[in-house]
Coordinates of C-alpha atoms and ligand atoms in Angstrom, one line a residue:
M1 CA -31.5 -12.2 29.2
E2 CA -27.8 -11.5 29.3
I3 CA -26.3 -12.4 25.9
K4 CA -22.8 -11.2 26.6
P5 CA -21.5 -9.9 30.0
G6 CA -23.3 -6.5 30.5
I7 CA -25.4 -6.8 27.3
H8 CA -29.0 -7.8 27.7
W9 CA -31.8 -8.8 25.4
I10 CA -34.7 -6.7 26.5
G11 CA -37.1 -7.3 23.5
A12 CA -40.6 -8.5 23.2
I13 CA -42.1 -11.7 21.8
D14 CA -45.1 -11.3 19.5
W15 CA -46.5 -14.8 19.8
N16 CA -49.7 -14.1 17.8
L17 CA -48.2 -12.2 14.8
R18 CA -49.5 -13.9 11.7
D19 CA -49.3 -11.1 9.2
F20 CA -46.3 -8.8 8.9
H21 CA -47.4 -6.2 6.3
G22 CA -48.8 -8.9 4.0
Y23 CA -46.2 -11.5 4.8
V24 CA -47.5 -14.6 6.6
T25 CA -45.6 -15.2 9.8
Q26 CA -46.7 -18.6 10.8
R27 CA -44.3 -18.8 13.7
G28 CA -44.9 -15.3 15.1
S29 CA -41.9 -13.0 15.6
T30 CA -39.9 -11.0 18.1
Y31 CA -38.8 -7.4 18.2
N32 CA -35.3 -7.6 19.7
S33 CA -34.0 -4.7 21.6
Y34 CA -30.7 -4.6 23.6
L35 CA -29.5 -2.8 26.7
I36 CA -25.7 -2.2 27.1
L37 CA -24.7 -1.5 30.7
D38 CA -21.3 0.3 30.6
E39 CA -20.2 3.6 31.9
K40 CA -22.9 4.9 29.6
K41 CA -26.2 3.1 29.5
V42 CA -27.4 2.4 26.0
V43 CA -30.6 1.0 24.6
V44 CA -30.4 -0.3 21.0
D45 CA -33.7 -0.2 19.1
T46 CA -37.2 -0.4 20.6
V47 CA -40.2 -2.7 20.0
K48 CA -43.6 -2.5 18.3
K49 CA -45.8 -0.1 20.1
H50 CA -48.4 -2.6 21.4
L51 CA -45.6 -4.5 23.4
A52 CA -44.1 -1.3 25.0
K53 CA -45.3 -2.2 28.5
E54 CA -43.4 -5.5 28.8
W55 CA -40.3 -3.9 27.1
L56 CA -40.3 -1.0 29.6
A57 CA -40.5 -3.5 32.4
N58 CA -37.5 -5.4 31.0
I59 CA -35.5 -2.1 31.0
E60 CA -36.7 -1.1 34.5
R61 CA -35.5 -4.3 36.0
L62 CA -31.9 -3.4 34.9
V63 CA -31.6 0.4 35.0
D64 CA -33.5 3.5 36.0
F65 CA -34.9 5.4 33.1
D66 CA -33.2 8.6 34.1
Q67 CA -29.8 6.7 33.9
I68 CA -30.2 6.0 30.1
D69 CA -27.7 8.0 28.2
Y70 CA -28.2 6.9 24.6
I71 CA -30.9 5.2 22.4
V72 CA -29.4 3.8 19.2
S73 CA -32.0 3.7 16.4
N74 CA -30.6 1.4 13.7
H75 CA -33.8 1.6 11.7
V76 CA -36.9 3.8 11.6
E77 CA -39.6 1.2 10.6
M78 CA -42.2 1.2 13.4
D79 CA -41.6 -2.4 14.5
H80 CA -38.3 -1.0 15.9
S81 CA -39.1 2.6 16.7
G82 CA -42.8 2.3 17.7
S83 CA -42.0 2.5 21.5
L84 CA -39.4 5.3 21.2
P85 CA -42.0 8.0 22.1
V86 CA -43.0 6.3 25.3
L87 CA -39.3 5.7 26.3
M88 CA -38.5 9.4 25.5
E89 CA -41.3 10.4 27.9
L90 CA -39.6 8.4 30.7
A91 CA -36.0 9.2 29.7
P92 CA -36.1 12.7 28.1
Q93 CA -32.4 13.1 28.8
A94 CA -31.4 10.3 26.4
K95 CA -29.7 11.2 23.2
I96 CA -30.9 9.4 20.0
I97 CA -28.0 8.0 17.9
T98 CA -29.0 7.4 14.3
S99 CA -28.1 8.1 10.7
V100 CA -29.0 11.3 8.8
H101 CA -31.8 9.4 7.1
G102 CA -32.8 7.9 10.5
E103 CA -33.2 11.4 12.1
R104 CA -35.3 12.5 9.1
G105 CA -37.4 9.4 9.2
L106 CA -38.0 9.5 13.0
K107 CA -39.0 13.2 12.8
R108 CA -41.5 12.4 10.0
H109 CA -42.9 9.6 12.1
Y110 CA -43.1 11.1 15.5
K111 CA -43.0 14.9 15.0
K112 CA -40.8 15.4 18.0
E113 CA -37.7 17.6 18.5
W114 CA -35.7 15.0 20.5
D115 CA -32.0 15.3 21.1
F116 CA -30.5 13.6 18.0
K117 CA -26.9 12.8 17.3
T118 CA -26.3 11.6 13.7
V119 CA -23.4 9.3 13.0
Q120 CA -21.5 8.7 9.8
S121 CA -20.8 5.3 8.5
N122 CA -17.8 3.7 10.2
S123 CA -17.8 6.3 13.0
S124 CA -17.3 5.1 16.6
M125 CA -18.4 6.2 20.0
N126 CA -16.8 5.2 23.3
I127 CA -19.2 4.3 26.1
G128 CA -16.7 3.2 28.7
K129 CA -15.1 -0.3 28.4
R130 CA -16.6 -0.6 24.9
T131 CA -16.7 1.3 21.6
L132 CA -19.8 1.2 19.4
T133 CA -19.1 1.4 15.7
F134 CA -21.9 2.3 13.3
V135 CA -21.9 1.0 9.7
H136 CA -24.6 2.3 7.3
T137 CA -26.3 -0.4 5.3
A138 CA -28.6 1.8 3.2
M139 CA -31.4 -0.1 1.5
V140 CA -31.0 -3.2 3.5
H141 CA -33.8 -2.5 3.4
W142 CA -34.7 1.2 4.0
P143 CA -32.4 4.2 3.3
D144 CA -31.9 4.7 7.1
N145 CA -30.7 1.2 8.0
M146 CA -27.4 1.0 9.9
V147 CA -25.8 -1.7 12.0
T148 CA -24.0 -1.3 15.4
Y149 CA -20.8 -3.3 16.1
I150 CA -19.1 -3.8 19.4
A151 CA -15.6 -5.0 18.8
E152 CA -14.8 -5.8 22.5
D153 CA -17.7 -8.3 22.5
K154 CA -17.3 -9.4 18.8
L155 CA -21.0 -8.6 18.6
L156 CA -23.0 -7.3 15.6
L157 CA -26.4 -5.8 16.1
P158 CA -27.6 -5.6 12.4
N159 CA -31.3 -4.8 13.0
D160 CA -33.4 -6.3 10.1
A161 CA -30.5 -8.0 8.3
F162 CA -30.1 -11.7 9.2
G163 CA -33.6 -11.7 10.9
Q164 CA -36.2 -14.4 10.9
H165 CA -39.8 -14.2 12.1
I166 CA -39.8 -16.7 14.9
A167 CA -41.4 -16.4 18.3
H168 CA -39.6 -18.6 20.8
S169 CA -38.9 -18.5 24.5
Q170 CA -35.2 -19.2 24.0
R171 CA -33.0 -16.7 22.3
F172 CA -30.3 -18.5 20.3
D173 CA -30.1 -20.1 16.9
N174 CA -29.3 -23.6 18.2
D175 CA -32.4 -23.4 20.4
V176 CA -34.6 -23.9 17.3
G177 CA -32.1 -25.8 15.1
W178 CA -30.7 -25.2 11.6
D179 CA -33.6 -26.5 9.6
I180 CA -36.2 -24.2 11.1
I181 CA -34.0 -21.1 11.4
R182 CA -32.7 -21.6 7.8
E183 CA -36.3 -21.9 6.5
E184 CA -37.4 -18.7 8.3
A185 CA -34.3 -16.8 7.4
A186 CA -34.8 -17.7 3.7
K187 CA -38.5 -16.7 3.9
Y188 CA -37.5 -13.4 5.5
Y189 CA -34.8 -12.8 2.9
A190 CA -37.1 -13.7 0.0
N191 CA -39.9 -11.4 1.1
I192 CA -38.0 -8.4 2.5
V193 CA -34.4 -8.3 1.4
L194 CA -34.4 -9.9 -2.1
P195 CA -34.5 -6.7 -4.1
Y196 CA -31.4 -5.4 -2.5
G197 CA -28.9 -8.0 -3.4
L198 CA -26.2 -5.5 -4.5
Q199 CA -26.5 -3.6 -1.2
V200 CA -26.4 -6.9 0.7
Q201 CA -23.2 -7.8 -1.1
K202 CA -21.7 -4.4 -0.2
A203 CA -22.9 -4.8 3.4
I204 CA -21.4 -8.3 3.8
E205 CA -18.1 -7.0 2.3
A206 CA -18.1 -4.1 4.8
L207 CA -18.8 -6.4 7.7
G208 CA -16.4 -9.1 6.4
T209 CA -13.5 -7.2 8.0
L210 CA -15.1 -7.3 11.5
D211 CA -14.3 -10.0 14.1
I212 CA -17.8 -11.4 14.9
D213 CA -18.8 -14.3 17.1
M214 CA -22.5 -13.3 17.6
I215 CA -25.1 -11.7 15.4
A216 CA -28.1 -10.3 17.2
P217 CA -30.7 -9.2 14.7
S218 CA -33.9 -7.4 15.5
H219 CA -36.2 -10.3 14.7
G220 CA -36.0 -13.9 15.8
Q221 CA -33.1 -15.9 17.2
I222 CA -29.6 -14.7 17.9
W223 CA -26.9 -16.3 15.7
R224 CA -23.9 -17.8 17.4
T225 CA -23.7 -21.5 16.2
Y226 CA -24.6 -21.2 12.6
I227 CA -22.9 -17.9 11.5
P228 CA -20.7 -19.5 8.8
K229 CA -23.7 -21.4 7.3
L230 CA -25.9 -18.2 7.5
L231 CA -23.3 -16.1 5.6
E232 CA -22.9 -18.8 3.0
E233 CA -26.7 -18.7 2.4
Y234 CA -26.8 -14.9 2.3
H235 CA -24.0 -15.0 -0.2
K236 CA -26.0 -17.3 -2.5
W237 CA -29.2 -15.3 -2.0
A238 CA -27.6 -11.9 -2.6
N239 CA -26.0 -13.2 -5.8
N240 CA -29.2 -15.0 -7.1
I241 CA -27.4 -18.3 -7.0
C242 CA -30.2 -20.9 -7.3
Q243 CA -30.4 -24.7 -7.2
D244 CA -31.3 -26.8 -10.2
K245 CA -34.9 -26.9 -8.9
A246 CA -38.2 -26.1 -10.5
L247 CA -41.3 -24.3 -9.1
V248 CA -44.7 -24.6 -10.8
V249 CA -47.1 -21.9 -9.7
Y250 CA -50.6 -21.8 -11.2
D251 CA -54.3 -21.0 -10.7
T252 CA -57.1 -22.7 -12.6
M253 CA -60.8 -22.0 -13.4
W254 CA -62.2 -25.4 -14.5
G255 CA -59.1 -27.6 -13.9
S256 CA -57.4 -27.5 -17.4
T257 CA -54.5 -25.3 -16.3
E258 CA -54.1 -27.5 -13.3
K259 CA -53.9 -30.6 -15.6
M260 CA -51.2 -28.8 -17.5
A261 CA -49.3 -27.9 -14.3
H262 CA -49.3 -31.6 -13.2
A263 CA -48.1 -32.8 -16.7
I264 CA -45.3 -30.3 -16.4
K265 CA -44.4 -31.5 -12.9
D266 CA -44.4 -35.1 -14.2
G267 CA -42.0 -34.2 -17.0
L268 CA -39.7 -32.4 -14.6
I269 CA -39.6 -35.3 -12.1
E270 CA -38.9 -37.7 -14.9
A271 CA -36.0 -35.4 -15.9
K272 CA -34.9 -35.7 -12.2
I273 CA -35.4 -32.0 -11.4
P274 CA -36.7 -31.5 -7.8
T275 CA -40.0 -29.8 -8.3
T276 CA -42.5 -27.9 -6.1
V277 CA -46.1 -27.3 -7.3
R278 CA -48.0 -24.4 -5.7
S279 CA -51.6 -23.6 -6.4
L280 CA -52.4 -19.9 -5.8
K281 CA -55.7 -20.9 -4.3
H282 CA -53.9 -22.9 -1.5
S283 CA -50.6 -21.2 -1.0
H284 CA -49.8 -17.6 0.2
H285 CA -47.5 -15.6 -2.1
S286 CA -45.1 -15.0 0.8
D287 CA -44.6 -18.8 1.1
I288 CA -44.2 -19.2 -2.6
M289 CA -41.4 -16.6 -2.5
T290 CA -39.4 -18.9 -0.3
D291 CA -39.5 -21.5 -3.1
V292 CA -38.7 -18.8 -5.7
L293 CA -35.5 -17.9 -3.7
D294 CA -33.6 -21.1 -4.6
S295 CA -35.4 -22.4 -7.7
K296 CA -33.7 -21.8 -11.0
L297 CA -36.7 -22.8 -13.2
L298 CA -39.9 -20.8 -12.6
I299 CA -43.0 -22.0 -14.4
F300 CA -46.2 -20.0 -14.1
G301 CA -49.7 -20.9 -15.5
S302 CA -53.0 -19.2 -15.7
P303 CA -56.1 -19.5 -17.9
T304 CA -57.3 -16.5 -19.8
I305 CA -60.2 -14.5 -18.3
N306 CA -61.5 -11.3 -19.8
N307 CA -58.5 -11.0 -22.1
G308 CA -56.0 -11.4 -19.3
M309 CA -54.6 -13.7 -16.6
L310 CA -56.5 -14.6 -13.4
P311 CA -56.3 -11.8 -10.8
S312 CA -54.6 -14.3 -8.4
M313 CA -51.7 -14.6 -10.9
G314 CA -51.7 -10.9 -11.6
G315 CA -51.4 -10.2 -7.8
F316 CA -48.7 -12.8 -7.4
L317 CA -46.7 -11.3 -10.4
T318 CA -47.0 -7.8 -9.0
Y319 CA -45.6 -9.0 -5.7
L320 CA -42.8 -11.0 -7.3
K321 CA -41.8 -8.2 -9.7
G322 CA -41.3 -5.9 -6.7
L323 CA -38.9 -8.4 -5.2
K324 CA -37.0 -8.8 -8.5
P325 CA -35.6 -12.3 -8.5
Q326 CA -32.9 -12.4 -11.1
N327 CA -31.0 -15.0 -13.1
R328 CA -34.0 -17.4 -13.6
V329 CA -35.3 -19.4 -16.4
G330 CA -39.1 -18.9 -17.1
F331 CA -41.9 -20.6 -18.9
A332 CA -45.6 -19.8 -19.1
F333 CA -48.6 -22.0 -19.8
G334 CA -52.4 -22.0 -19.5
S335 CA -55.7 -23.0 -21.0
Y336 CA -58.1 -20.6 -22.8
G337 CA -61.5 -20.6 -24.5
W338 CA -60.9 -17.8 -27.0
G339 CA -58.4 -14.9 -27.0
G340 CA -55.8 -16.7 -24.9
Q341 CA -53.8 -13.6 -23.9
A342 CA -52.8 -14.8 -20.4
T343 CA -49.7 -16.9 -21.3
G344 CA -48.2 -14.2 -23.5
Q345 CA -48.7 -11.6 -20.7
I346 CA -47.0 -13.9 -18.1
E347 CA -44.1 -14.4 -20.5
E348 CA -43.8 -10.7 -21.0
E349 CA -43.5 -10.2 -17.3
M350 CA -40.7 -12.8 -17.2
K351 CA -38.8 -11.0 -19.9
T352 CA -39.3 -7.7 -18.1
L353 CA -37.4 -9.3 -15.2
K354 CA -34.7 -10.3 -17.7
W355 CA -35.2 -14.0 -17.2
E356 CA -34.2 -16.4 -19.9
V357 CA -37.3 -17.8 -21.7
P358 CA -35.9 -20.6 -23.9
I359 CA -39.2 -22.1 -24.9
P360 CA -42.2 -19.9 -25.9
S361 CA -45.4 -20.2 -23.8
V362 CA -47.8 -23.0 -24.4
R363 CA -51.6 -22.7 -24.3
H364 CA -54.4 -25.2 -25.0
Q365 CA -58.0 -24.5 -25.8
Y366 CA -60.6 -25.5 -23.3
I367 CA -59.5 -28.9 -22.1
P368 CA -56.1 -30.4 -23.1
D369 CA -56.3 -33.9 -24.6
D370 CA -54.0 -36.7 -23.8
E371 CA -51.6 -35.9 -26.7
E372 CA -51.4 -32.3 -25.6
L373 CA -50.6 -33.3 -22.1
I374 CA -47.8 -35.6 -23.3
N375 CA -46.5 -32.7 -25.5
I376 CA -46.4 -30.3 -22.6
K377 CA -44.7 -33.0 -20.4
N378 CA -42.1 -33.3 -23.1
T379 CA -41.7 -29.6 -23.2
A380 CA -41.0 -29.7 -19.4
M381 CA -38.3 -32.3 -20.0
K382 CA -36.7 -29.9 -22.5
L383 CA -36.9 -27.1 -20.0
A384 CA -35.2 -29.4 -17.4
E385 CA -32.3 -29.8 -19.9
S386 CA -32.0 -26.0 -20.2
I387 CA -31.1 -25.6 -16.5
K388 CA -28.8 -28.6 -16.1
Ligands
FEO1 FE1 -38.2 -5.1 11.1 FE2 -37.7 -2.9 8.4 O1 -38.4 -3.6 10.1

């Protein structure tokens, strides 16, 4: 598909992808690769290895392999470099354009002495009617990441940044509509980019000076209609600007912690705080992270088992801590029989993340009675006040 005159999408659609290194991709994904036909013929990024055949067919329809001058590798991760070896077999004359970290990473992955040309940030390369400019975006989300910008076409090829895991037969943002693309862009940010807010802010600053009317990332749909709305969302996410919303995440053994979770939810709703309740038995941690992204108040509950929290809560907190959501208000709760260590442990994790914890954790022995449930509902209403 020609996305700009002389610039073609040549990627592959992974309709069946449902797990992207532990992240549930309910809508599948794409690996977007682009071919620029100018005086020089340039391939930008490749696709995951198992889809190499259809990708090579896309290239071959447009150009002979021995005519390819450059392959730009914006990012080493194998969903974008996995088909590089097979293309290099067919186009051994091609020079690989990448960052210093990119060259190092590609050599570690493929153990090949290909013809590399490393590029500095903000350096440019003329390919005929166009000039490619490379901007390094280290740690968004690997050290090697860079973006490619084509001023003549007002086109940004940012690789992972601004991606979404969506498999669709049409290529543009308005083909799926704002609600779906926003949801998937948020999930992608929450599960992949969230720890790198400072780097994202710097990258957005560096890109802010560029004239852009199309953003073609390496996953999902190409942005052309919703670019201002997308940048507004990225600004909020990168700065940990949340909404006055609450998220209650819990697991339960015999239903007591669940009763507490629902009493808390009732208090929050009474205090007019939009609230989502997520049971760890029924929701995947990657979906819960999408709720974490814009919820100011994060409330986590677990009963105590063997002097600690349930493994489901332990696993969720391990995942969440790695993604480092900041600027949140936390509260922990749970039932216990004896010991009762889980709530304190959850609260400690919240403090490690530097969240505000205005109200100490609450635990109830065995089964909370009606009065205790009313008390915890009232506690939730106080928590609601703390974020208003
Ligand atoms: Fe889409 Fe970092 O790979």
